[in-house]
Amino acid sequence: MATVPNLKAAPFDKDRRIEQLVLDLCTPDLREHALLQLSKKRENFQDLAPLLWNSFGTIAALLQEIVSIYPVLSPPTLNPAQSNTVCNALALLQEHILWTTCSSLLLQCVASHPETRMLFLNAHIPLYLYPFLNTTSKSKPVEYLRLTSLGVIGALVKVDDTKVISFLLSTEIIPLCLRTMEMGSELSKTVATFIVLKILLDDVGLEYICTTAERFFAVGRVLGNMVAAQVEQPSPRLLKHIIKCYRRLSDNLRACDALRSCLPDMLRDATFSNYLEDPSTLNWLQQLLHNVQGPRVAAMQAGGFDHMLVK
């Protein structure tokens, strides 16, 4: 007689395998395999984040993997094998859009799961990732860590929670993002600019950056340098985030007044008309010019884009 498969047992067995992998994280000899397997399987297990957080010693084991890399960051002697192990650990701490060339998506995990997000913040776990953002090394392994760490922060700001923004503003996230926007890879610059944009889109974040001239001009200087760099190496995706940052800054009266003199000329004319194909980005740009220069001047200077807004 043929054996009838027990279909009801399959999900249970799958959960047991995930639970065993989580337990293996606390065993040094089994940790690397568990990290790799959980990184691959997390999108198929919706409750992984609470399981990771509530399992004894698991978060400590992940943090142990992270801090073990600190000594090799300065001078940067990180090898690809070490980088891969830590990035697997970081991936378990996030819900994040993994900024790769194919825009792969990562699903929910500790940093963005509604049950664990605030616990994650209250434990100040993001601070463990900041050394990867503070390094100036441009080596490929370090860049991989930088990008994955930015992904954790990106997962936090993506949920549009003022509590998250307030926490990040109490740390050094703005200077760290600005540093990445200046010296990171195109992908890291894009993620860092996205984080700054999400902070600006929150009223608390906009007020924080525009409260002092020092903060505003620090952000404005980096954005201006990035616009200038776009002339030589244009990136439509990055340029979109830059324009949105400027547009949001223009919502603050004092910042808007300052932008009248420091907004890059390349955004006032049709320099990037061949690279701005997204109608929503063009609308953000026209709104920016409207706020900074008034409706009539904005219409005249944005004329080079009008043909792109016709449906």
Coordinates of C-alpha atoms in Angstrom, one line a residue:
M1 CA 0.0 0.0 0.0
A2 CA 1.4 3.4 -1.0
T3 CA 2.2 5.7 1.9
V4 CA 0.1 8.9 2.0
P5 CA 2.2 11.9 2.8
N6 CA 1.3 13.8 5.9
L7 CA 0.7 17.2 4.5
K8 CA -0.2 18.7 7.8
A9 CA 3.1 17.9 9.3
A10 CA 5.1 19.8 6.7
P11 CA 4.6 23.3 8.1
F12 CA 5.4 22.1 11.6
D13 CA 8.6 20.4 10.4
K14 CA 9.6 23.6 8.6
D15 CA 9.1 25.7 11.7
R16 CA 11.1 23.2 13.8
R17 CA 14.0 23.5 11.3
I18 CA 13.9 27.3 11.6
E19 CA 13.8 27.1 15.3
Q20 CA 16.8 24.8 15.4
L21 CA 18.7 27.1 13.2
V22 CA 18.0 30.0 15.6
L23 CA 19.2 27.9 18.5
D24 CA 22.4 27.1 16.4
L25 CA 23.2 30.8 16.4
C26 CA 24.4 30.5 20.0
T27 CA 26.8 27.6 19.2
P28 CA 30.0 29.1 17.7
D29 CA 30.7 26.0 15.6
L30 CA 27.2 26.0 14.0
R31 CA 26.7 29.8 13.8
E32 CA 28.1 30.4 10.3
H33 CA 25.9 27.7 8.7
A34 CA 22.8 29.0 10.7
L35 CA 23.4 32.6 9.6
L36 CA 23.6 31.5 6.0
Q37 CA 20.5 29.3 6.1
L38 CA 18.4 31.8 8.0
S39 CA 19.4 34.6 5.6
K40 CA 18.1 32.5 2.8
K41 CA 15.0 31.3 4.5
R42 CA 13.8 34.5 6.3
E43 CA 11.4 35.5 3.6
N44 CA 9.5 32.2 4.1
F45 CA 9.1 32.6 7.8
Q46 CA 7.1 35.7 8.8
D47 CA 7.6 35.3 12.6
L48 CA 11.4 35.1 12.4
A49 CA 11.9 38.5 13.9
P50 CA 10.0 37.8 17.2
L51 CA 11.7 34.3 17.3
L52 CA 15.1 35.9 17.0
W53 CA 14.3 38.5 19.6
N54 CA 12.8 36.2 22.2
S55 CA 15.2 33.3 21.9
F56 CA 17.7 33.4 24.7
G57 CA 21.1 34.7 23.7
T58 CA 20.3 35.0 20.0
I59 CA 20.6 38.8 19.6
A60 CA 23.8 38.7 21.7
A61 CA 25.2 36.1 19.3
L62 CA 24.4 38.4 16.3
L63 CA 26.0 41.4 18.0
Q64 CA 29.0 39.3 18.8
E65 CA 29.5 38.6 15.1
I66 CA 29.1 42.3 14.4
V67 CA 31.5 43.7 17.0
S68 CA 34.1 41.0 16.2
I69 CA 34.8 42.9 13.0
Y70 CA 35.6 46.3 14.7
P71 CA 39.3 45.7 15.2
V72 CA 39.9 45.1 11.4
L73 CA 38.1 48.3 10.3
S74 CA 41.1 50.6 11.2
P75 CA 43.3 49.9 9.4
P76 CA 40.8 48.2 7.0
T77 CA 42.0 44.5 6.7
L78 CA 38.6 42.9 6.3
N79 CA 38.6 39.9 4.0
P80 CA 35.5 38.7 2.0
A81 CA 34.9 35.7 4.2
Q82 CA 34.6 37.9 7.3
S83 CA 32.5 40.4 5.5
N84 CA 30.0 37.8 4.4
T85 CA 29.6 36.4 7.9
V86 CA 28.8 39.8 9.4
C87 CA 26.5 40.8 6.6
N88 CA 24.5 37.6 7.2
A89 CA 24.1 38.7 10.8
L90 CA 23.1 42.2 9.8
A91 CA 20.5 40.8 7.3
L92 CA 18.7 39.1 10.2
L93 CA 18.3 42.4 11.9
Q94 CA 16.3 44.2 9.2
E95 CA 13.4 44.6 7.0
H96 CA 15.0 46.4 4.1
I97 CA 15.0 46.9 0.5
L98 CA 18.4 45.4 -0.4
W99 CA 19.8 48.1 -2.7
T100 CA 21.3 45.9 -5.5
T101 CA 21.3 46.5 -9.2
C102 CA 18.2 44.4 -9.6
S103 CA 16.5 46.2 -6.6
S104 CA 16.0 42.9 -4.7
L105 CA 13.7 43.1 -1.8
L106 CA 14.3 41.8 1.7
L107 CA 11.3 40.9 3.8
Q108 CA 10.5 41.7 7.4
C109 CA 12.9 41.1 10.2
V110 CA 13.8 42.5 13.6
A111 CA 14.4 46.2 12.5
S112 CA 10.9 46.7 11.0
H113 CA 8.7 44.0 12.5
P114 CA 6.0 45.7 14.5
E115 CA 6.5 43.5 17.5
T116 CA 10.2 44.1 17.7
R117 CA 10.9 47.5 16.1
M118 CA 10.8 49.6 19.3
L119 CA 12.5 46.9 21.3
F120 CA 15.3 47.0 18.7
L121 CA 15.5 50.8 19.1
N122 CA 15.3 50.8 22.9
A123 CA 18.2 48.4 23.0
H124 CA 20.2 50.9 20.8
I125 CA 21.2 48.2 18.5
P126 CA 21.5 50.5 15.5
L127 CA 24.5 52.1 17.2
Y128 CA 26.4 48.8 16.8
L129 CA 26.3 49.4 13.0
Y130 CA 27.6 52.9 13.0
P131 CA 31.3 52.0 12.9
F132 CA 30.7 50.5 9.5
L133 CA 29.3 53.9 8.4
N134 CA 32.1 55.8 10.0
T135 CA 34.9 54.1 8.2
T136 CA 36.4 55.9 5.1
S137 CA 37.6 52.7 3.5
K138 CA 36.3 52.1 0.0
S139 CA 37.3 48.4 -0.2
K140 CA 34.7 46.1 -1.5
P141 CA 34.2 44.1 1.7
V142 CA 33.8 47.3 3.8
E143 CA 31.5 48.8 1.2
Y144 CA 29.4 45.6 1.5
L145 CA 29.1 46.1 5.3
R146 CA 28.4 49.8 4.8
L147 CA 25.6 49.1 2.4
T148 CA 24.0 46.3 4.6
S149 CA 24.2 48.6 7.7
L150 CA 22.5 51.4 5.7
G151 CA 19.9 48.8 4.9
V152 CA 19.0 48.3 8.5
I153 CA 18.6 52.1 9.0
G154 CA 16.6 52.3 5.8
A155 CA 14.3 49.6 7.1
L156 CA 13.6 51.7 10.2
V157 CA 12.9 54.9 8.4
K158 CA 10.7 53.2 5.8
V159 CA 7.9 52.7 8.3
D160 CA 7.3 56.5 8.7
D161 CA 7.3 56.5 12.5
T162 CA 8.2 59.7 14.3
K163 CA 9.5 57.7 17.2
V164 CA 12.1 56.1 14.9
I165 CA 13.1 59.5 13.5
S166 CA 13.5 61.0 16.9
F167 CA 15.7 58.1 18.0
L168 CA 17.9 58.4 15.0
L169 CA 18.2 62.2 15.4
S170 CA 19.5 61.6 18.9
T171 CA 22.4 59.7 17.4
E172 CA 25.0 60.6 14.7
I173 CA 23.0 59.3 11.8
I174 CA 23.0 62.6 9.8
P175 CA 26.8 63.1 9.8
L176 CA 27.3 59.4 9.0
C177 CA 24.8 59.5 6.1
L178 CA 26.4 62.7 4.8
R179 CA 29.8 61.1 4.9
T180 CA 28.5 58.1 2.9
M181 CA 26.8 60.5 0.4
E182 CA 30.2 62.0 -0.2
M183 CA 32.5 59.0 -0.4
G184 CA 30.4 55.8 -0.8
S185 CA 29.6 53.9 -3.9
E186 CA 26.6 55.0 -6.0
L187 CA 24.4 52.4 -4.3
S188 CA 25.5 53.5 -0.8
K189 CA 25.0 57.1 -1.7
T190 CA 21.5 56.3 -2.9
V191 CA 20.5 54.5 0.3
A192 CA 22.1 57.2 2.5
T193 CA 20.3 59.9 0.6
F194 CA 17.0 58.0 0.9
I195 CA 17.5 57.9 4.7
V196 CA 18.1 61.6 4.8
L197 CA 15.0 62.2 2.7
K198 CA 12.9 60.0 5.0
I199 CA 14.1 62.0 8.0
L200 CA 13.3 65.3 6.2
L201 CA 9.9 64.1 5.3
D202 CA 9.1 63.8 9.0
D203 CA 8.3 67.2 10.5
V204 CA 10.6 66.5 13.5
G205 CA 13.4 65.7 11.1
L206 CA 12.8 68.8 8.9
E207 CA 12.8 71.0 12.0
Y208 CA 15.9 69.4 13.4
I209 CA 18.0 70.0 10.2
C210 CA 16.7 73.5 9.7
T211 CA 17.0 74.6 13.3
T212 CA 20.6 75.8 12.9
A213 CA 22.5 77.2 9.9
E214 CA 25.3 74.7 10.6
R215 CA 23.1 71.7 10.1
F216 CA 21.3 73.1 7.1
F217 CA 24.5 74.1 5.3
A218 CA 26.1 70.8 6.1
V219 CA 23.3 69.0 4.3
G220 CA 23.1 71.7 1.6
R221 CA 26.8 71.5 0.9
V222 CA 26.8 67.7 0.4
L223 CA 23.6 67.8 -1.8
G224 CA 25.2 70.6 -3.9
N225 CA 28.4 68.5 -4.4
M226 CA 26.3 65.5 -5.4
V227 CA 24.4 67.6 -8.0
A228 CA 27.7 68.7 -9.5
A229 CA 28.9 65.1 -9.6
Q230 CA 25.7 64.1 -11.4
V231 CA 26.8 66.2 -14.4
E232 CA 29.7 63.8 -15.0
Q233 CA 28.2 60.6 -13.8
P234 CA 24.4 60.9 -13.8
S235 CA 22.2 58.4 -11.8
P236 CA 18.5 59.1 -12.3
R237 CA 17.6 57.2 -9.1
L238 CA 20.1 59.1 -7.0
L239 CA 19.2 62.4 -8.6
K240 CA 15.5 61.8 -7.8
H241 CA 16.3 61.5 -4.0
I242 CA 18.5 64.6 -4.2
I243 CA 15.7 66.7 -5.8
K244 CA 13.2 65.4 -3.2
C245 CA 15.6 66.4 -0.4
Y246 CA 15.8 69.9 -1.8
R247 CA 12.1 70.1 -2.3
R248 CA 11.4 69.1 1.3
L249 CA 13.9 71.6 2.6
S250 CA 12.0 74.3 0.7
D251 CA 9.0 73.7 2.9
N252 CA 10.9 75.4 5.8
L253 CA 10.8 79.2 5.4
R254 CA 14.3 79.9 6.5
A255 CA 15.7 77.0 4.4
C256 CA 13.7 78.2 1.4
D257 CA 15.1 81.7 1.7
A258 CA 18.7 80.2 1.9
L259 CA 18.0 78.0 -1.2
R260 CA 17.3 81.1 -3.3
S261 CA 21.1 81.7 -3.2
C262 CA 22.6 78.3 -2.8
L263 CA 20.4 76.0 -5.0
P264 CA 22.6 74.6 -7.8
D265 CA 22.1 76.2 -11.2
M266 CA 22.0 72.7 -12.7
L267 CA 18.6 72.3 -11.1
R268 CA 17.3 75.7 -12.3
D269 CA 17.9 74.9 -16.0
A270 CA 17.5 71.8 -18.2
T271 CA 20.9 70.3 -17.5
F272 CA 19.4 67.0 -16.4
S273 CA 16.4 66.9 -18.8
N274 CA 17.7 63.8 -20.5
Y275 CA 17.9 61.9 -17.2
L276 CA 14.6 62.9 -15.5
E277 CA 12.1 60.5 -17.0
D278 CA 9.9 60.0 -14.0
P279 CA 7.0 62.4 -14.0
S280 CA 6.8 62.4 -10.2
T281 CA 10.4 63.6 -10.0
L282 CA 9.7 66.3 -12.5
N283 CA 6.8 67.5 -10.4
W284 CA 9.0 67.6 -7.3
L285 CA 11.5 69.7 -9.2
Q286 CA 8.9 72.1 -10.4
Q287 CA 7.5 72.4 -6.9
L288 CA 11.0 73.1 -5.7
L289 CA 11.5 75.9 -8.2
H290 CA 8.0 77.2 -7.5
N291 CA 8.8 77.5 -3.7
V292 CA 12.3 79.0 -4.2
Q293 CA 11.7 81.4 -7.1
G294 CA 8.0 81.9 -7.3
P295 CA 5.5 80.5 -9.9
R296 CA 6.4 82.7 -12.9
V297 CA 10.2 82.2 -12.7
A298 CA 9.8 78.5 -11.9
A299 CA 7.6 78.1 -15.0
M300 CA 10.2 79.8 -17.2
Q301 CA 13.2 77.9 -15.9
A302 CA 11.5 74.6 -15.8
G303 CA 10.3 75.0 -19.4
G304 CA 12.9 72.6 -20.6
F305 CA 11.1 69.8 -18.8
D306 CA 7.6 70.6 -20.0
H307 CA 7.7 68.3 -22.9
M308 CA 8.4 65.4 -20.6
L309 CA 5.3 66.0 -18.5
V310 CA 2.9 65.7 -21.5
K311 CA 1.1 62.3 -21.3

